[in-house]
Short mmCIF file of C-alpha atoms in Angstrom, two decimals:
data_model
loop_
_atom_site.label_atom_id
_atom_site.label_comp_id
_atom_site.label_asym_id
_atom_site.label_seq_id
_atom_site.Cartn_x
_atom_site.Cartn_y
_atom_site.Cartn_z
CA UNK R 1 -26.21 89.04 -152.40
CA UNK R 2 -29.52 90.41 -153.48
CA UNK R 3 -31.09 93.62 -152.14
CA UNK R 4 -34.63 93.08 -150.82
CA UNK R 5 -37.23 95.85 -150.89
CA UNK R 6 -40.62 95.91 -149.16
CA UNK R 7 -43.26 98.65 -149.28
CA UNK R 8 -45.20 98.89 -146.01
CA UNK R 9 -48.40 100.78 -145.29
CA UNK R 10 -47.12 101.35 -141.73
CA UNK R 11 -45.04 104.32 -140.63
CA UNK R 12 -41.42 103.59 -139.65
CA UNK R 13 -42.26 103.83 -135.93
CA UNK R 14 -45.19 101.42 -136.40
CA UNK R 15 -42.85 99.01 -138.20
CA UNK R 16 -40.44 99.12 -135.26
CA UNK R 17 -43.32 98.76 -132.78
CA UNK R 18 -44.48 95.61 -134.59
CA UNK R 19 -40.92 94.32 -134.72
CA UNK R 20 -40.67 94.88 -130.97
CA UNK R 21 -43.97 93.09 -130.35
CA UNK R 22 -43.33 90.06 -132.56
CA UNK R 23 -39.58 89.48 -132.15
CA UNK R 24 -37.26 89.38 -129.17
CA UNK R 25 -34.75 92.17 -128.76
CA UNK R 26 -31.23 90.78 -128.44
CA UNK R 27 -28.29 93.12 -129.00
CA UNK R 28 -25.95 90.31 -130.01
CA UNK R 29 -28.48 88.26 -132.05
CA UNK R 30 -27.29 85.25 -130.06
CA UNK R 31 -28.05 82.16 -132.19
CA UNK R 32 -27.65 79.84 -129.18
CA UNK R 33 -30.59 81.12 -127.11
CA UNK R 34 -32.58 78.01 -128.05
CA UNK R 35 -36.04 77.53 -129.42
CA UNK R 36 -37.49 78.88 -132.61
CA UNK R 37 -37.52 82.65 -132.28
CA UNK R 38 -36.85 85.80 -134.20
CA UNK R 39 -34.25 88.13 -132.70
CA UNK R 40 -33.70 91.75 -133.63
CA UNK R 41 -31.52 94.68 -132.76
CA UNK R 42 -32.34 98.28 -133.68
CA UNK R 43 -30.04 101.25 -134.10
CA UNK R 44 -31.86 104.39 -135.25
CA UNK R 45 -33.52 103.58 -138.62
CA UNK R 46 -31.45 100.39 -139.11
CA UNK R 47 -32.22 96.95 -137.76
CA UNK R 48 -30.81 93.44 -137.80
CA UNK R 49 -33.22 90.49 -137.80
CA UNK R 50 -32.17 86.89 -137.22
CA UNK R 51 -33.94 83.53 -136.83
CA UNK R 52 -32.76 80.85 -134.39
CA UNK R 53 -35.08 78.06 -135.54
CA UNK R 54 -34.05 74.52 -136.19
CA UNK R 55 -33.72 74.77 -139.93
CA UNK R 56 -31.36 71.97 -140.92
CA UNK R 57 -27.80 72.32 -142.13
CA UNK R 58 -26.35 75.16 -140.06
CA UNK R 59 -26.26 76.68 -136.62
CA UNK R 60 -25.16 80.25 -136.28
CA UNK R 61 -26.13 83.69 -137.37
CA UNK R 62 -26.93 85.18 -140.75
CA UNK R 63 -28.99 88.30 -140.05
CA UNK R 64 -31.05 90.45 -142.35
CA UNK R 65 -29.48 93.93 -142.30
CA UNK R 66 -32.36 96.30 -142.92
CA UNK R 67 -33.18 99.96 -143.12
CA UNK R 68 -36.60 101.59 -142.66
CA UNK R 69 -37.33 104.97 -144.26
CA UNK R 70 -40.52 106.99 -144.58
CA UNK R 71 -42.17 106.79 -148.00
CA UNK R 72 -45.38 108.69 -148.55
CA UNK R 73 -47.87 107.62 -145.87
CA UNK R 74 -46.01 104.36 -145.24
CA UNK R 75 -42.44 103.20 -145.22
CA UNK R 76 -39.84 101.44 -147.31
CA UNK R 77 -37.93 98.49 -145.83
CA UNK R 78 -34.72 97.64 -147.66
CA UNK R 79 -31.99 95.24 -146.71
CA UNK R 80 -29.79 92.31 -147.54
CA UNK R 81 -28.22 89.20 -146.10
CA UNK R 82 -24.84 90.09 -147.62
CA UNK R 83 -21.78 89.70 -145.44
CA UNK R 84 -20.21 92.85 -144.08
CA UNK R 85 -17.36 93.79 -146.47
CA UNK R 86 -15.27 95.52 -143.78
CA UNK R 87 -13.66 92.25 -142.72
CA UNK R 88 -12.58 91.40 -146.24
CA UNK R 89 -11.23 94.92 -146.76
CA UNK R 90 -9.17 94.74 -143.56
CA UNK R 91 -7.74 91.32 -144.41
CA UNK R 92 -6.98 92.44 -147.94
CA UNK R 93 -5.15 95.52 -146.59
CA UNK R 94 -3.16 93.27 -144.25
CA UNK R 95 -2.23 91.10 -147.24
CA UNK R 96 -1.04 94.20 -149.13
CA UNK R 97 1.03 95.50 -146.20
CA UNK R 98 2.59 92.12 -145.45
CA UNK R 99 3.59 91.68 -149.10
CA UNK R 100 5.26 95.10 -149.05
CA UNK R 101 7.05 94.24 -145.79
CA UNK R 102 8.46 91.10 -147.44
CA UNK R 103 9.77 93.35 -150.25
CA UNK R 104 7.43 92.17 -152.98
CA UNK R 105 7.15 94.48 -156.00
CA UNK R 106 4.34 97.01 -155.71
CA UNK R 107 2.35 95.56 -158.64
CA UNK R 108 2.54 92.11 -157.04
CA UNK R 109 1.31 93.48 -153.69
CA UNK R 110 -1.62 95.23 -155.39
CA UNK R 111 -2.46 92.08 -157.35
CA UNK R 112 -2.27 90.00 -154.15
CA UNK R 113 -4.54 92.42 -152.28
CA UNK R 114 -7.13 92.43 -155.09
CA UNK R 115 -7.00 88.66 -155.43
CA UNK R 116 -7.20 88.29 -151.65
CA UNK R 117 -10.24 90.58 -151.50
CA UNK R 118 -12.00 88.66 -154.29
CA UNK R 119 -11.25 85.30 -152.65
CA UNK R 120 -12.36 86.40 -149.17
CA UNK R 121 -15.52 88.01 -150.54
CA UNK R 122 -16.39 84.82 -152.44
CA UNK R 123 -15.80 82.73 -149.31
CA UNK R 124 -18.01 85.08 -147.25
CA UNK R 125 -20.82 84.60 -149.77
CA UNK R 126 -20.38 80.82 -149.89
CA UNK R 127 -20.63 80.69 -146.10
CA UNK R 128 -24.17 82.12 -146.48
CA UNK R 129 -25.42 79.11 -148.49
CA UNK R 130 -26.39 76.89 -145.52
CA UNK R 131 -28.54 79.72 -144.17
CA UNK R 132 -30.88 80.01 -147.18
CA UNK R 133 -33.71 78.35 -145.24
CA UNK R 134 -33.36 80.90 -142.48
CA UNK R 135 -33.28 83.71 -145.01
CA UNK R 136 -36.62 82.54 -146.42
CA UNK R 137 -38.09 82.37 -142.88
CA UNK R 138 -36.91 85.93 -142.13
CA UNK R 139 -38.31 87.28 -145.41
CA UNK R 140 -41.65 85.57 -144.69
CA UNK R 141 -41.64 87.13 -141.19
CA UNK R 142 -41.16 90.57 -142.72
CA UNK R 143 -43.94 89.98 -145.28
CA UNK R 144 -46.37 88.63 -142.66
CA UNK R 145 -45.68 91.06 -139.81
CA UNK R 146 -44.17 94.34 -140.96
CA UNK R 147 -46.03 95.30 -144.13
CA UNK R 148 -49.74 95.74 -143.18
#
């Protein structure tokens, strides 16, 4: 997925103060809380922002994974909606180990792990498609509330 970059005239702490004032803090970004609301969770300079609104097609969570760093007198907000690759790496490693346990040749196990990783990564990206409306709403929230 695409990396998003926003230049804000606010300091990083002001960005987080605005985020706190205009979104609801929810550690688990629970998509079932009901109503149309923005949820966020902060950990140091990183944050996750999600929208629970009734945008058609999908229910669930597809958060914006962002990072706020100081830049001059303001800050730089970068982030993406990309799925976390750790899950695909773990499943791909399990595929590799299981193929070795079943006495597959090493080259076949490596090929299976690479193919498994590519397939799982593609599936993780395709799962994001129903959430495009929410992604647009989250990006608009960032533009409207966290930049000036």
